[in-house]
XYZ file of C-alpha atoms in Angstrom:
562
model
C 94.156 37.573 76.543
C 91.984 37.109 79.924
C 91.430 33.817 81.117
C 87.298 33.042 82.671
C 85.294 29.788 82.837
C 86.208 26.173 83.198
C 84.876 23.707 81.166
C 87.863 20.364 81.549
C 86.036 18.523 78.151
C 88.154 16.736 76.744
C 87.597 17.146 72.760
C 87.628 13.768 70.406
C 89.692 12.163 73.038
C 92.505 15.002 72.840
C 92.285 18.570 73.323
C 91.273 18.928 76.988
C 89.519 22.608 77.115
C 90.566 24.232 80.362
C 89.689 27.895 80.376
C 87.870 30.485 77.555
C 89.933 33.468 76.475
C 88.097 34.959 74.323
C 84.955 34.862 72.654
C 83.617 36.159 69.497
C 80.652 36.401 67.031
C 80.629 32.793 65.698
C 82.584 31.401 68.140
C 84.312 30.710 71.789
C 87.852 30.430 71.902
C 89.642 27.690 74.912
C 93.131 27.381 76.238
C 93.532 23.664 75.682
C 96.008 21.023 76.222
C 97.174 18.669 73.744
C 97.380 14.963 76.537
C 98.815 13.282 73.529
C 101.603 15.926 72.074
C 101.993 16.931 75.772
C 101.451 20.718 74.276
C 99.194 23.732 75.023
C 97.077 24.702 71.687
C 94.304 27.477 71.219
C 90.502 25.570 70.964
C 87.646 27.116 68.723
C 84.886 26.071 69.395
C 82.626 27.195 66.202
C 78.499 28.027 68.143
C 75.424 26.135 66.051
C 73.479 28.833 65.208
C 70.009 26.959 66.954
C 67.406 29.020 63.659
C 68.746 27.242 61.119
C 66.896 24.018 59.742
C 69.597 20.826 60.377
C 69.873 20.541 56.557
C 70.743 23.992 56.305
C 73.282 23.421 59.174
C 74.542 20.257 57.638
C 75.550 23.161 54.874
C 77.339 24.995 56.909
C 78.880 22.444 59.244
C 80.159 21.152 54.836
C 81.118 24.248 54.279
C 83.253 25.052 57.780
C 85.656 22.264 57.082
C 86.372 22.956 54.092
C 87.372 26.289 54.588
C 89.067 25.409 57.148
C 90.972 22.765 55.847
C 92.374 25.352 52.831
C 93.409 27.914 55.618
C 94.962 25.133 57.620
C 96.703 24.510 54.142
C 98.719 28.233 55.062
C 101.861 28.910 56.205
C 103.633 31.716 57.631
C 104.781 33.308 60.102
C 102.758 36.284 60.530
C 99.005 34.188 60.436
C 97.823 32.237 63.269
C 98.927 27.607 62.547
C 96.117 25.052 62.240
C 97.214 22.572 63.875
C 93.585 20.095 63.551
C 89.883 20.542 62.965
C 87.706 17.885 64.505
C 83.799 17.524 64.975
C 81.864 16.423 68.448
C 78.457 16.019 69.045
C 77.977 17.233 65.140
C 79.535 20.330 66.466
C 83.214 21.976 64.743
C 86.597 22.604 66.397
C 89.464 23.778 65.124
C 93.179 23.805 67.135
C 95.669 26.302 66.406
C 98.733 27.314 67.957
C 98.320 29.491 71.745
C 99.874 32.253 71.546
C 101.031 34.771 74.145
C 99.711 37.701 74.523
C 97.788 40.190 74.360
C 95.174 40.961 70.706
C 96.238 44.299 68.870
C 92.382 45.967 70.333
C 93.428 44.807 73.789
C 97.175 46.853 72.850
C 95.651 50.151 72.162
C 92.648 49.906 74.808
C 95.203 49.012 77.650
C 98.724 51.953 76.476
C 96.799 54.460 73.248
C 97.573 54.638 69.624
C 100.970 53.618 68.644
C 103.930 55.552 66.847
C 104.874 55.422 63.124
C 107.122 52.937 63.291
C 105.301 50.264 64.971
C 102.403 50.869 62.772
C 104.489 50.077 59.821
C 106.243 46.727 61.558
C 102.949 46.043 62.015
C 101.311 46.677 58.414
C 104.827 44.617 56.683
C 103.660 42.280 58.978
C 99.908 41.984 57.902
C 100.074 42.867 54.840
C 102.702 39.861 54.020
C 100.697 37.388 55.612
C 97.388 38.515 53.669
C 100.049 38.488 50.079
C 99.794 34.696 51.235
C 96.913 34.229 51.925
C 95.395 35.843 48.717
C 97.904 33.560 46.307
C 96.208 30.342 47.881
C 92.815 32.061 46.831
C 92.145 32.604 50.865
C 90.187 35.391 52.115
C 90.174 37.034 55.696
C 86.851 39.060 55.335
C 87.501 39.925 59.086
C 90.173 42.462 59.469
C 90.832 44.476 62.852
C 93.050 44.691 65.775
C 90.886 41.835 68.120
C 91.654 40.064 65.053
C 95.176 40.511 65.511
C 97.470 39.389 68.432
C 100.915 40.522 69.547
C 102.991 37.603 71.152
C 104.765 38.983 74.302
C 107.715 38.702 74.458
C 108.880 39.011 71.227
C 106.031 40.802 69.671
C 105.035 38.900 67.049
C 102.913 40.213 64.723
C 100.112 36.922 63.742
C 96.945 37.817 62.084
C 94.123 35.268 63.445
C 90.176 34.605 63.373
C 89.939 32.880 60.087
C 86.371 31.972 61.346
C 84.574 33.728 58.681
C 87.535 33.442 55.721
C 86.155 32.604 52.511
C 88.132 30.115 49.718
C 87.616 32.261 46.614
C 84.802 30.929 44.485
C 83.154 28.823 47.331
C 79.779 29.968 48.816
C 80.883 32.201 52.186
C 80.760 30.466 55.492
C 77.238 32.406 56.366
C 73.846 31.909 54.146
C 73.724 33.896 51.253
C 72.063 37.713 51.374
C 73.283 37.879 55.612
C 76.148 40.196 56.226
C 79.191 39.032 58.025
C 82.360 40.695 59.516
C 82.851 44.484 61.799
C 81.335 47.358 59.573
C 84.062 49.800 60.976
C 86.406 47.428 58.926
C 84.274 46.487 56.141
C 85.227 47.357 52.428
C 82.284 49.580 50.636
C 82.069 47.054 47.865
C 81.114 44.812 50.051
C 79.209 46.943 52.342
C 76.797 47.744 49.387
C 77.142 43.977 47.981
C 78.989 44.708 44.854
C 81.488 42.374 45.121
C 83.874 40.566 47.604
C 87.795 40.340 46.546
C 91.810 40.724 47.906
C 90.618 43.993 47.695
C 88.572 44.043 50.076
C 91.373 42.690 52.544
C 93.342 45.021 51.858
C 90.754 48.541 52.753
C 90.625 46.319 56.418
C 93.874 47.233 56.919
C 94.148 50.341 55.709
C 91.654 51.698 58.661
C 92.885 49.341 60.531
C 96.409 51.564 60.327
C 94.080 54.327 61.290
C 93.064 52.980 64.715
C 96.944 51.937 65.952
C 97.832 55.047 64.734
C 94.877 57.610 66.266
C 93.216 54.807 68.934
C 89.910 54.412 67.060
C 88.747 53.769 63.568
C 88.276 56.699 60.646
C 84.505 55.331 59.862
C 83.408 54.941 63.818
C 79.753 55.950 64.631
C 77.657 56.348 67.283
C 74.644 54.063 65.538
C 75.708 51.501 62.701
C 73.377 53.417 60.443
C 76.123 55.970 60.851
C 79.083 53.554 60.466
C 77.677 51.957 56.968
C 76.972 55.952 54.968
C 80.974 56.764 56.597
C 82.239 53.813 54.781
C 80.322 54.180 51.824
C 79.633 57.384 50.651
C 80.960 60.573 53.466
C 83.983 61.806 53.363
C 86.997 59.764 54.327
C 88.920 61.675 56.943
C 91.966 60.227 57.803
C 93.661 60.434 61.473
C 96.613 63.016 61.788
C 98.521 60.591 63.362
C 98.188 59.013 59.441
C 100.438 61.077 58.644
C 104.206 60.066 58.008
C 102.307 56.803 56.577
C 99.238 58.703 54.323
C 100.242 57.826 51.345
C 99.854 53.744 52.050
C 96.447 55.044 54.481
C 95.356 57.051 51.508
C 96.035 53.727 48.682
C 94.361 51.027 50.687
C 91.475 53.281 51.772
C 90.471 53.840 47.712
C 86.430 53.617 47.566
C 87.520 51.993 44.003
C 88.854 48.181 44.044
C 90.425 48.478 41.131
C 92.570 51.752 42.206
C 93.525 50.257 45.631
C 97.251 49.962 47.025
C 98.125 46.161 46.581
C 99.634 44.351 49.082
C 103.193 44.406 47.656
C 102.859 47.939 46.968
C 101.707 48.892 50.253
C 104.152 46.205 52.365
C 107.308 47.530 49.986
C 106.283 51.324 50.626
C 105.863 50.858 54.676
C 109.511 48.802 53.967
C 110.803 51.956 52.910
C 109.225 54.093 55.927
C 111.061 52.475 57.824
C 114.567 52.295 56.809
C 114.540 55.872 55.653
C 111.891 57.880 58.034
C 109.502 58.715 54.733
C 106.963 57.050 52.378
C 107.168 57.610 48.995
C 104.204 57.876 46.888
C 102.576 54.668 45.654
C 103.899 53.399 42.342
C 102.811 55.426 39.239
C 101.984 58.187 41.248
C 103.422 61.279 42.593
C 102.597 64.539 44.114
C 98.888 64.048 46.646
C 96.985 61.586 46.448
C 92.724 61.463 46.601
C 92.214 58.873 49.275
C 88.892 57.291 48.558
C 88.063 59.085 45.411
C 88.808 56.849 43.285
C 91.565 59.089 41.797
C 95.286 60.319 42.302
C 95.438 64.301 41.761
C 98.832 64.127 39.707
C 102.363 67.203 40.472
C 100.680 68.986 36.561
C 97.815 69.073 37.957
C 98.448 71.131 40.576
C 100.149 74.237 38.397
C 98.321 74.323 35.256
C 97.041 77.467 36.500
C 100.187 79.026 38.303
C 100.412 82.801 37.124
C 96.902 83.391 36.284
C 96.988 85.167 39.830
C 99.028 85.839 42.924
C 99.172 82.269 45.313
C 98.218 82.751 48.382
C 98.394 80.547 51.760
C 95.354 80.779 54.675
C 98.380 80.582 57.023
C 100.337 83.461 56.347
C 99.747 87.106 56.539
C 98.675 89.916 53.444
C 102.507 90.804 53.215
C 100.675 94.239 53.354
C 100.361 94.006 57.439
C 103.463 91.937 57.914
C 103.409 90.422 61.581
C 104.084 86.576 61.861
C 100.773 85.072 62.463
C 97.153 87.976 63.044
C 97.303 89.175 66.726
C 94.220 88.720 69.221
C 93.133 92.105 68.832
C 89.915 91.158 70.450
C 86.513 93.205 68.782
C 83.493 91.041 70.195
C 80.883 90.556 67.133
C 77.174 90.835 67.916
C 75.117 87.435 68.036
C 72.885 86.909 65.645
C 68.768 84.770 66.903
C 69.110 80.942 66.574
C 67.041 79.565 63.992
C 65.924 76.483 64.096
C 68.819 73.918 61.645
C 68.134 71.177 60.612
C 70.523 67.922 60.798
C 71.017 64.227 59.379
C 72.066 61.599 58.685
C 69.191 60.134 55.610
C 71.440 56.950 54.187
C 71.694 56.070 58.117
C 68.116 56.387 59.108
C 67.572 54.473 56.867
C 69.486 51.421 57.118
C 68.468 51.950 61.374
C 65.062 52.216 60.534
C 65.475 48.288 58.499
C 68.135 47.416 60.351
C 64.822 47.678 63.180
C 62.053 46.407 60.998
C 63.009 44.779 58.222
C 65.504 42.737 59.443
C 67.554 42.421 56.221
C 70.894 42.648 55.332
C 72.860 45.872 55.331
C 74.503 44.779 52.100
C 70.879 45.002 50.914
C 69.644 47.623 51.693
C 72.964 49.664 50.735
C 72.655 48.562 46.946
C 69.408 48.839 44.411
C 66.943 50.459 46.354
C 68.890 51.135 50.117
C 69.656 54.440 49.409
C 65.765 55.838 50.832
C 65.531 58.121 47.160
C 66.537 56.324 43.829
C 69.523 58.032 42.809
C 73.516 56.968 43.643
C 73.521 55.412 46.584
C 77.392 55.603 47.639
C 78.127 59.219 46.042
C 81.803 59.903 46.317
C 83.950 61.331 49.203
C 83.121 64.599 47.862
C 80.025 64.442 46.560
C 76.527 63.248 48.218
C 74.966 60.640 47.523
C 71.792 61.811 45.338
C 68.277 61.002 45.578
C 65.403 62.103 42.535
C 62.061 61.148 45.109
C 60.595 64.083 46.428
C 60.552 63.201 50.435
C 64.019 63.650 50.724
C 64.947 66.718 52.583
C 68.947 68.149 51.103
C 69.333 68.889 54.877
C 68.729 65.845 56.157
C 72.164 64.995 54.569
C 75.331 65.048 56.724
C 77.329 68.649 57.772
C 80.208 68.610 56.010
C 82.018 70.725 53.596
C 81.460 68.185 50.820
C 78.692 67.761 50.577
C 76.250 70.369 51.949
C 73.503 71.599 49.531
C 71.203 74.027 50.589
C 72.064 77.760 49.025
C 74.266 79.450 51.916
C 71.960 82.491 51.863
C 68.993 80.615 52.648
C 70.505 77.574 55.285
C 69.603 77.673 58.881
C 72.308 78.742 61.466
C 71.590 77.148 65.316
C 74.984 77.643 66.700
C 75.901 74.774 68.400
C 76.021 74.539 72.249
C 79.577 75.958 72.902
C 79.983 78.551 70.498
C 78.197 81.848 69.626
C 76.647 83.113 65.854
C 79.179 86.204 64.856
C 77.586 88.294 62.495
C 80.655 89.567 60.767
C 81.086 93.254 59.440
C 82.764 91.851 56.943
C 79.806 90.401 55.392
C 79.133 86.725 56.616
C 77.764 85.298 59.538
C 79.213 81.328 61.389
C 79.376 80.065 64.695
C 82.914 80.142 66.386
C 83.475 79.089 69.949
C 82.454 80.786 72.979
C 85.892 81.821 73.822
C 87.070 82.939 70.219
C 87.595 86.472 69.703
C 87.810 88.585 66.340
C 91.375 89.917 64.824
C 90.584 91.049 61.623
C 94.098 91.259 59.140
C 93.893 93.081 55.768
C 91.413 91.022 54.095
C 91.798 88.097 56.398
C 88.890 87.774 58.883
C 90.032 85.395 62.113
C 89.174 83.987 64.890
C 91.250 83.416 67.314
C 91.689 81.185 70.413
C 92.996 81.962 73.761
C 96.880 81.622 73.070
C 96.117 81.925 69.014
C 96.458 77.715 69.871
C 93.425 77.427 67.310
C 93.482 80.214 64.536
C 89.630 79.839 62.433
C 90.092 82.435 59.113
C 87.610 84.340 56.939
C 88.685 85.509 53.461
C 86.034 86.938 50.815
C 87.987 88.444 47.323
C 86.672 88.413 44.020
C 86.531 85.015 41.642
C 89.719 84.412 40.447
C 90.891 82.443 37.635
C 90.756 78.824 37.387
C 87.615 78.805 40.293
C 88.171 78.239 43.798
C 90.500 74.236 42.740
C 92.768 76.577 40.912
C 92.850 78.949 43.870
C 94.556 76.596 45.644
C 95.973 74.621 43.904
C 98.522 77.425 43.079
C 98.348 78.043 47.106
C 99.028 74.198 47.113
C 102.630 74.670 44.361
C 104.312 77.576 46.868
C 102.764 75.967 50.097
C 107.144 74.600 50.646
C 107.625 79.190 49.933
C 105.228 79.785 52.813
C 104.512 77.053 55.202
C 108.005 75.946 56.830
C 108.274 72.330 57.070
C 105.117 72.180 54.279
C 103.919 68.337 53.618
C 101.579 66.258 52.795
C 99.346 68.474 50.733
C 96.743 67.506 49.009
C 94.164 69.811 46.691
C 90.477 67.851 45.728
C 87.420 68.852 44.456
C 84.371 69.175 46.199
C 81.710 70.998 46.480
C 79.932 73.435 49.002
C 76.189 74.919 49.413
C 75.686 73.270 45.926
C 78.870 75.154 44.636
C 81.744 73.810 42.837
C 85.011 74.147 45.067
C 88.461 72.913 46.128
C 89.224 71.290 49.977
C 93.693 71.857 51.067
C 94.373 70.046 53.985
C 98.202 69.908 54.626
C 101.003 69.505 57.294
C 104.186 71.896 58.463
C 105.886 72.459 61.310
C 104.619 76.181 62.489
C 106.144 79.450 62.757
C 108.251 78.710 65.009
C 109.408 75.023 67.405
C 107.541 76.682 70.650
C 104.647 76.539 68.545
C 104.977 72.984 66.805
C 103.912 70.997 64.140
C 100.483 72.336 62.696
C 97.900 70.483 60.806
C 94.606 73.333 58.132
C 91.728 72.411 56.965
C 90.895 75.185 54.031
C 87.767 75.200 51.663
C 87.267 77.591 49.146
C 84.200 78.500 46.903
C 82.222 80.599 44.701
C 78.935 81.927 45.543
C 76.701 84.770 44.219
C 80.030 86.664 42.766
C 81.819 86.028 45.222
C 85.299 83.583 46.185
C 85.316 82.288 50.176
C 87.708 80.589 51.957
C 87.670 79.763 55.064
C 90.506 77.802 57.208
C 91.007 76.337 61.081
C 94.727 75.751 61.714
C 95.832 73.658 64.439
C 97.890 71.787 66.205
C 98.751 67.917 65.122
C 97.547 66.890 68.756
C 94.305 68.675 68.852
C 93.672 68.115 64.846
C 90.072 66.314 65.717
C 88.931 69.615 67.525
C 90.091 71.893 64.428
C 88.313 69.831 62.442
C 84.664 69.975 64.250
C 85.338 73.499 64.532
C 85.899 73.711 60.719
C 82.988 71.891 60.350
C 80.330 73.957 62.346
C 82.080 77.067 60.845
C 80.785 75.638 56.982
C 78.400 74.372 58.379
C 76.159 77.783 60.334
C 78.509 80.235 57.079
C 76.653 82.572 55.791
C 76.045 85.475 53.234
C 74.514 88.749 55.471
C 74.021 92.195 54.309
C 77.844 93.916 54.834
């Protein structure tokens, strides 16, 4: 933590404020000296809200003292120690232990993301801390990297800033109907105003682990509306760097709080990773998990249609064309004239407008009629929010493989900057990066980046038994045979352009040591009597760029005359 300012006030005749070391939405933190005991402490000065009437101010102060006293009873090596709670000039002050060291947010900003071992160590400490708090009936409600301190020299992890904590069953520190917390780390049930419980802190821990591993929250967007939509409705995409801890991350980021991974379970899974180097599946599950979808996929489902059709892997060549991966033979495709594409996120637009003009809470906007159309406000990870209003265009929803709603043949196809729209002789068109070259291989068509770092593939065939999901589940069941080092594969149901679809995502070791670990996204769907499969394979370190190529390809995909 940096130091700035000076004050030298003496609070309660005992605590001398020396330098400001932090500031948040609810107060200022000072480095101070306890003149009675001769030790350094941290003093948090809770700022007044001048907009509140006097009666509300008194009630707020009373609640602050009541809940701070509850937090002060917590005793745990990874929870900040509260030494004293005092009042001066009708303003509360919390006196806490002084942890010499910056926050996890400071560390990430300075040194970049941490590795999986360090993330697991931090996760174990925080899960143990929140278990103690929850058992005492205290909810933190604002777990994020800025509220986690890393002590210099010892590396001790300390959960701090219980400033908006809530004692279970008590009124919250802020007024009813207002929103507290950091949206990128706030659970969807809290965001939508449905409920708040210990499970909400666990969601925040899942988002924090993603941030520690990748450098940013998976729910970070350019606007508050975009963040709220990402938390409540959009597909949840844990970063590729989270793969070693994926069962824990997915379990904590389950949108259904009743099915969310528990603190004790998550802590034990992370301890197992630290001891063995592998993270077990959540208790009561096996096989891939459907993070954020409120269900998990067991092993029996992956093979229920096995044998009905020949499985294949998008990363492997057709057997009749036995190259280890497609050759970079270029045949530049023709370009299509650009057409206007309408993009946007309806929920984000509604939220931003409402937040700017109406002054209502985020929780209210996402509950009841806050979805802008009277349908389902949240949807699921693979289904968009529904709308029964006549003013809601499906095209205004977020472009993703799981929320596209217009028929393929009538969608707009403007290629973004840096892309061209390719009309392929195989009977489809899509946008690909300008420097990708076409390489046909049997039933597949590849568009390859220079050096084949990125491989975008498309396959068009007749429908197969079990539909898109059956196709991908059979391929996933053979993943170990077709993809060296195959791991963390999962197939989840989806929709694309209004048609049933399935999404397969997995990691693998690449075809050679030189190529290195890779990650693959694959979406399969049926349309007008044909089965379409689009996938992107890329090095793990470039998975975000690959996801962009994948999303753009799907958003602009169209069937054309062969």
